[in-house]
């Protein structure tokens, strides 16, 4: 005895009603519940679908699907970080590394001047403004994608919203930028450190807000073969 299409759709609705928002995790849980229900029917053919569904759900414990959601978030978070580091490593190979060296030299020269405080604040504001603009743009893209497909994939949400977390970390350092004074240039190691920091901030934000979202379709097809359907 197997589940029919109506019962499968009922299971999808059941997972949504229990706070599972992402279609990829819904599909995994529906498959698990369906196998469990069909296993019960082999032993108890007269067991109703509703009773079998509740029995299968009880096996997830008192917190329901929360543990499954947390585990999937960890898996997708690890996958996102893998994509991020893969992109990051490309910039330390030829010819991309020439761009990084040029960017570092620009920051080093400007931060070596007596106007280091002005330059640091100006660069910080420019990068921050670009990040906010891109964050708003990506959120709009994500909403439009969700409206078209009527489905939300966990990795897709991370690609389009993870950058917001990077912006928060970036903006939290505003206080330290305000504390930079003209005496900062007297220590070459301070100048080097600030140039490296701004170079990495620029690169990480560019990868998160531009490169990874631009490759979203390929990354999602790689992770979810059913996504392209």
mmCIF file of C-alpha atoms in Angstrom:
data_model
loop_
_atom_site.group_PDB
_atom_site.id
_atom_site.type_symbol
_atom_site.label_atom_id
_atom_site.label_comp_id
_atom_site.label_asym_id
_atom_site.label_seq_id
_atom_site.Cartn_x
_atom_site.Cartn_y
_atom_site.Cartn_z
ATOM 1 C CA UNK A 1 0.000 0.000 0.000
ATOM 2 C CA UNK A 2 1.498 3.323 -1.094
ATOM 3 C CA UNK A 3 0.554 6.975 -0.628
ATOM 4 C CA UNK A 4 -1.393 8.713 -3.366
ATOM 5 C CA UNK A 5 -0.714 12.231 -4.667
ATOM 6 C CA UNK A 6 -3.281 13.851 -2.383
ATOM 7 C CA UNK A 7 -1.675 12.252 0.662
ATOM 8 C CA UNK A 8 1.787 13.369 -0.469
ATOM 9 C CA UNK A 9 0.526 16.963 -0.793
ATOM 10 C CA UNK A 10 -1.042 16.620 2.648
ATOM 11 C CA UNK A 11 2.390 15.747 4.044
ATOM 12 C CA UNK A 12 3.888 18.817 2.374
ATOM 13 C CA UNK A 13 1.193 20.971 3.992
ATOM 14 C CA UNK A 14 1.840 19.187 7.304
ATOM 15 C CA UNK A 15 5.549 20.104 7.245
ATOM 16 C CA UNK A 16 4.724 23.720 6.348
ATOM 17 C CA UNK A 17 2.271 23.920 9.247
ATOM 18 C CA UNK A 18 5.084 22.757 11.531
ATOM 19 C CA UNK A 19 7.375 25.643 10.546
ATOM 20 C CA UNK A 20 9.391 23.960 7.806
ATOM 21 C CA UNK A 21 9.621 26.786 5.255
ATOM 22 C CA UNK A 22 12.178 25.464 2.776
ATOM 23 C CA UNK A 23 11.098 23.161 -0.022
ATOM 24 C CA UNK A 24 14.298 21.072 0.015
ATOM 25 C CA UNK A 25 13.828 20.154 3.680
ATOM 26 C CA UNK A 26 10.092 19.673 3.182
ATOM 27 C CA UNK A 27 10.825 17.145 0.438
ATOM 28 C CA UNK A 28 13.298 15.266 2.626
ATOM 29 C CA UNK A 29 10.845 15.106 5.532
ATOM 30 C CA UNK A 30 7.921 14.117 3.306
ATOM 31 C CA UNK A 31 9.991 11.276 1.909
ATOM 32 C CA UNK A 32 10.889 10.165 5.441
ATOM 33 C CA UNK A 33 7.280 10.365 6.657
ATOM 34 C CA UNK A 34 5.977 8.580 3.565
ATOM 35 C CA UNK A 35 8.395 5.663 3.989
ATOM 36 C CA UNK A 36 7.507 5.417 7.658
ATOM 37 C CA UNK A 37 3.753 5.457 6.960
ATOM 38 C CA UNK A 38 4.036 2.817 4.230
ATOM 39 C CA UNK A 39 6.081 0.676 6.614
ATOM 40 C CA UNK A 40 3.296 0.916 9.210
ATOM 41 C CA UNK A 41 0.698 -0.052 6.619
ATOM 42 C CA UNK A 42 2.581 -3.260 5.862
ATOM 43 C CA UNK A 43 2.107 -4.312 9.480
ATOM 44 C CA UNK A 44 -1.259 -2.631 10.068
ATOM 45 C CA UNK A 45 -3.143 -2.359 6.754
ATOM 46 C CA UNK A 46 -6.257 -0.932 8.404
ATOM 47 C CA UNK A 47 -4.404 1.959 10.082
ATOM 48 C CA UNK A 48 -5.770 5.282 8.836
ATOM 49 C CA UNK A 49 -3.526 7.750 7.037
ATOM 50 C CA UNK A 50 -4.049 10.397 9.725
ATOM 51 C CA UNK A 51 -3.149 8.052 12.575
ATOM 52 C CA UNK A 52 -0.097 6.757 10.700
ATOM 53 C CA UNK A 53 1.016 10.333 9.990
ATOM 54 C CA UNK A 54 0.773 11.342 13.638
ATOM 55 C CA UNK A 55 2.643 8.206 14.721
ATOM 56 C CA UNK A 56 5.423 8.957 12.242
ATOM 57 C CA UNK A 57 5.611 12.566 13.429
ATOM 58 C CA UNK A 58 5.865 11.538 17.102
ATOM 59 C CA UNK A 59 9.129 9.761 16.298
ATOM 60 C CA UNK A 60 10.737 13.180 15.784
ATOM 61 C CA UNK A 61 10.349 13.885 19.500
ATOM 62 C CA UNK A 62 8.757 16.699 21.475
ATOM 63 C CA UNK A 63 10.467 19.399 19.378
ATOM 64 C CA UNK A 64 9.071 18.036 16.124
ATOM 65 C CA UNK A 65 11.037 19.058 13.055
ATOM 66 C CA UNK A 66 13.207 21.640 14.862
ATOM 67 C CA UNK A 67 16.221 19.317 15.083
ATOM 68 C CA UNK A 68 15.929 18.481 11.390
ATOM 69 C CA UNK A 69 15.793 22.213 10.570
ATOM 70 C CA UNK A 70 18.922 22.905 12.646
ATOM 71 C CA UNK A 71 20.810 20.035 11.051
ATOM 72 C CA UNK A 72 19.901 21.202 7.540
ATOM 73 C CA UNK A 73 20.973 24.766 8.404
ATOM 74 C CA UNK A 74 24.363 23.460 9.505
ATOM 75 C CA UNK A 75 24.761 21.420 6.321
ATOM 76 C CA UNK A 76 23.761 24.301 4.047
ATOM 77 C CA UNK A 77 25.882 26.742 6.050
ATOM 78 C CA UNK A 78 28.884 24.479 5.560
ATOM 79 C CA UNK A 79 28.141 24.242 1.831
ATOM 80 C CA UNK A 80 27.830 28.032 1.544
ATOM 81 C CA UNK A 81 31.189 28.487 3.295
ATOM 82 C CA UNK A 82 32.733 25.976 0.890
ATOM 83 C CA UNK A 83 31.527 28.030 -2.065
ATOM 84 C CA UNK A 84 32.807 31.215 -0.382
ATOM 85 C CA UNK A 85 36.306 29.815 0.259
ATOM 86 C CA UNK A 86 36.431 28.402 -3.253
ATOM 87 C CA UNK A 87 35.802 31.890 -4.648
ATOM 88 C CA UNK A 88 38.203 33.494 -2.179
ATOM 89 C CA UNK A 89 41.092 31.196 -3.108
ATOM 90 C CA UNK A 90 40.705 32.120 -6.782
ATOM 91 C CA UNK A 91 41.730 35.693 -5.959
ATOM 92 C CA UNK A 92 45.139 34.585 -4.701
ATOM 93 C CA UNK A 93 46.088 33.044 -8.042
ATOM 94 C CA UNK A 94 47.142 34.690 -11.270
ATOM 95 C CA UNK A 95 45.765 36.865 -12.758
ATOM 96 C CA UNK A 96 43.298 37.831 -9.973
ATOM 97 C CA UNK A 97 46.072 38.294 -7.421
ATOM 98 C CA UNK A 98 47.315 41.303 -9.423
ATOM 99 C CA UNK A 99 44.007 43.034 -8.677
ATOM 100 C CA UNK A 100 44.386 42.242 -4.978
ATOM 101 C CA UNK A 101 47.947 43.598 -4.928
ATOM 102 C CA UNK A 102 46.810 46.752 -6.714
ATOM 103 C CA UNK A 103 43.985 47.233 -4.212
ATOM 104 C CA UNK A 104 46.372 46.658 -1.301
ATOM 105 C CA UNK A 105 48.830 49.219 -2.692
ATOM 106 C CA UNK A 106 46.031 51.766 -3.055
ATOM 107 C CA UNK A 107 45.022 51.322 0.575
ATOM 108 C CA UNK A 108 48.636 51.297 1.787
ATOM 109 C CA UNK A 109 49.551 54.523 0.003
ATOM 110 C CA UNK A 110 46.456 56.390 1.172
ATOM 111 C CA UNK A 111 46.752 55.124 4.735
ATOM 112 C CA UNK A 112 50.433 56.176 4.821
ATOM 113 C CA UNK A 113 49.454 59.822 4.398
ATOM 114 C CA UNK A 114 48.737 62.307 7.179
ATOM 115 C CA UNK A 115 45.065 62.132 6.167
ATOM 116 C CA UNK A 116 44.741 58.480 7.161
ATOM 117 C CA UNK A 117 41.708 59.154 9.373
ATOM 118 C CA UNK A 118 39.847 60.877 6.526
ATOM 119 C CA UNK A 119 40.742 58.196 3.989
ATOM 120 C CA UNK A 120 39.853 55.321 6.339
ATOM 121 C CA UNK A 121 36.456 56.836 7.145
ATOM 122 C CA UNK A 122 35.767 57.661 3.479
ATOM 123 C CA UNK A 123 36.612 54.150 2.270
ATOM 124 C CA UNK A 124 34.569 52.684 5.102
ATOM 125 C CA UNK A 125 31.511 54.745 4.202
ATOM 126 C CA UNK A 126 31.845 53.908 0.487
ATOM 127 C CA UNK A 127 32.124 50.171 1.126
ATOM 128 C CA UNK A 128 29.302 50.294 3.674
ATOM 129 C CA UNK A 129 27.000 52.217 1.329
ATOM 130 C CA UNK A 130 27.679 49.730 -1.488
ATOM 131 C CA UNK A 131 26.962 46.795 0.838
ATOM 132 C CA UNK A 132 23.653 48.288 1.964
ATOM 133 C CA UNK A 133 22.652 48.981 -1.645
ATOM 134 C CA UNK A 134 23.539 45.440 -2.751
ATOM 135 C CA UNK A 135 21.816 43.942 0.283
ATOM 136 C CA UNK A 136 18.546 45.694 -0.575
ATOM 137 C CA UNK A 137 18.920 44.651 -4.215
ATOM 138 C CA UNK A 138 19.533 40.995 -3.315
ATOM 139 C CA UNK A 139 16.541 40.922 -0.967
ATOM 140 C CA UNK A 140 14.332 42.158 -3.792
ATOM 141 C CA UNK A 141 15.741 39.531 -6.143
ATOM 142 C CA UNK A 142 15.109 36.822 -3.574
ATOM 143 C CA UNK A 143 11.472 37.879 -3.116
ATOM 144 C CA UNK A 144 10.906 37.924 -6.881
ATOM 145 C CA UNK A 145 12.460 34.470 -7.258
ATOM 146 C CA UNK A 146 10.250 33.108 -4.480
ATOM 147 C CA UNK A 147 7.124 34.628 -6.065
ATOM 148 C CA UNK A 148 7.941 33.020 -9.416
ATOM 149 C CA UNK A 149 8.746 29.549 -8.129
ATOM 150 C CA UNK A 150 6.442 29.581 -5.057
ATOM 151 C CA UNK A 151 9.211 27.621 -3.339
ATOM 152 C CA UNK A 152 12.005 28.627 -0.984
ATOM 153 C CA UNK A 153 15.280 26.716 -0.911
ATOM 154 C CA UNK A 154 17.541 26.979 2.121
ATOM 155 C CA UNK A 155 20.788 27.466 0.208
ATOM 156 C CA UNK A 156 19.094 30.008 -2.050
ATOM 157 C CA UNK A 157 18.063 32.044 0.987
ATOM 158 C CA UNK A 158 21.606 31.897 2.353
ATOM 159 C CA UNK A 159 23.079 33.088 -0.943
ATOM 160 C CA UNK A 160 20.777 36.100 -1.067
ATOM 161 C CA UNK A 161 20.694 36.919 2.645
ATOM 162 C CA UNK A 162 23.965 35.660 4.130
ATOM 163 C CA UNK A 163 25.686 38.815 2.907
ATOM 164 C CA UNK A 164 23.564 40.795 5.357
ATOM 165 C CA UNK A 165 25.356 39.097 8.255
ATOM 166 C CA UNK A 166 28.711 40.127 6.779
ATOM 167 C CA UNK A 167 27.464 43.717 6.558
ATOM 168 C CA UNK A 168 26.512 43.630 10.241
ATOM 169 C CA UNK A 169 30.008 42.478 11.221
ATOM 170 C CA UNK A 170 31.517 45.089 8.926
ATOM 171 C CA UNK A 171 29.444 47.969 10.324
ATOM 172 C CA UNK A 172 30.179 46.901 13.904
ATOM 173 C CA UNK A 173 33.777 48.062 13.368
ATOM 174 C CA UNK A 174 32.743 51.680 12.750
ATOM 175 C CA UNK A 175 33.809 52.672 16.271
ATOM 176 C CA UNK A 176 37.390 51.477 15.613
ATOM 177 C CA UNK A 177 37.547 53.456 12.379
ATOM 178 C CA UNK A 178 36.474 56.603 14.226
ATOM 179 C CA UNK A 179 39.369 56.122 16.656
ATOM 180 C CA UNK A 180 42.046 56.269 13.945
ATOM 181 C CA UNK A 181 44.200 59.408 14.319
ATOM 182 C CA UNK A 182 46.928 61.071 12.253
ATOM 183 C CA UNK A 183 49.553 59.499 14.548
ATOM 184 C CA UNK A 184 48.511 56.138 13.133
ATOM 185 C CA UNK A 185 51.042 56.489 10.283
ATOM 186 C CA UNK A 186 53.976 56.581 12.710
ATOM 187 C CA UNK A 187 53.787 52.800 13.029
ATOM 188 C CA UNK A 188 54.291 51.004 9.707
ATOM 189 C CA UNK A 189 52.765 47.808 11.090
ATOM 190 C CA UNK A 190 49.534 49.649 11.856
ATOM 191 C CA UNK A 191 49.433 50.932 8.286
ATOM 192 C CA UNK A 192 50.134 47.468 6.859
ATOM 193 C CA UNK A 193 47.492 45.890 9.078
ATOM 194 C CA UNK A 194 44.868 48.466 8.115
ATOM 195 C CA UNK A 195 45.655 48.057 4.407
ATOM 196 C CA UNK A 196 45.343 44.259 4.677
ATOM 197 C CA UNK A 197 42.109 44.576 6.654
ATOM 198 C CA UNK A 198 40.470 46.874 4.116
ATOM 199 C CA UNK A 199 41.675 44.716 1.231
ATOM 200 C CA UNK A 200 40.111 41.628 2.781
ATOM 201 C CA UNK A 201 36.921 43.487 3.679
ATOM 202 C CA UNK A 202 36.561 44.697 0.116
ATOM 203 C CA UNK A 203 37.210 41.254 -1.324
ATOM 204 C CA UNK A 204 34.923 39.364 1.082
ATOM 205 C CA UNK A 205 32.066 41.787 0.526
ATOM 206 C CA UNK A 206 32.509 41.602 -3.251
ATOM 207 C CA UNK A 207 32.383 37.789 -3.154
ATOM 208 C CA UNK A 208 29.327 37.715 -0.872
ATOM 209 C CA UNK A 209 27.298 40.454 -2.520
ATOM 210 C CA UNK A 210 28.282 40.016 -6.154
ATOM 211 C CA UNK A 211 30.115 36.869 -7.200
ATOM 212 C CA UNK A 212 28.178 34.188 -5.318
ATOM 213 C CA UNK A 213 24.702 35.648 -6.127
ATOM 214 C CA UNK A 214 25.759 35.923 -9.788
ATOM 215 C CA UNK A 215 26.464 32.170 -9.725
ATOM 216 C CA UNK A 216 23.323 31.301 -7.745
ATOM 217 C CA UNK A 217 21.706 29.276 -10.534
ATOM 218 C CA UNK A 218 24.768 27.062 -11.025
ATOM 219 C CA UNK A 219 25.278 26.567 -7.293
ATOM 220 C CA UNK A 220 21.619 25.681 -6.731
ATOM 221 C CA UNK A 221 21.585 23.248 -9.663
ATOM 222 C CA UNK A 222 24.750 21.667 -8.258
ATOM 223 C CA UNK A 223 23.177 21.279 -4.797
ATOM 224 C CA UNK A 224 19.602 20.456 -5.840
ATOM 225 C CA UNK A 225 19.349 18.458 -9.100
ATOM 226 C CA UNK A 226 15.579 18.943 -8.950
ATOM 227 C CA UNK A 227 15.983 22.740 -8.843
ATOM 228 C CA UNK A 228 16.476 23.035 -12.612
ATOM 229 C CA UNK A 229 13.137 21.285 -13.127
#
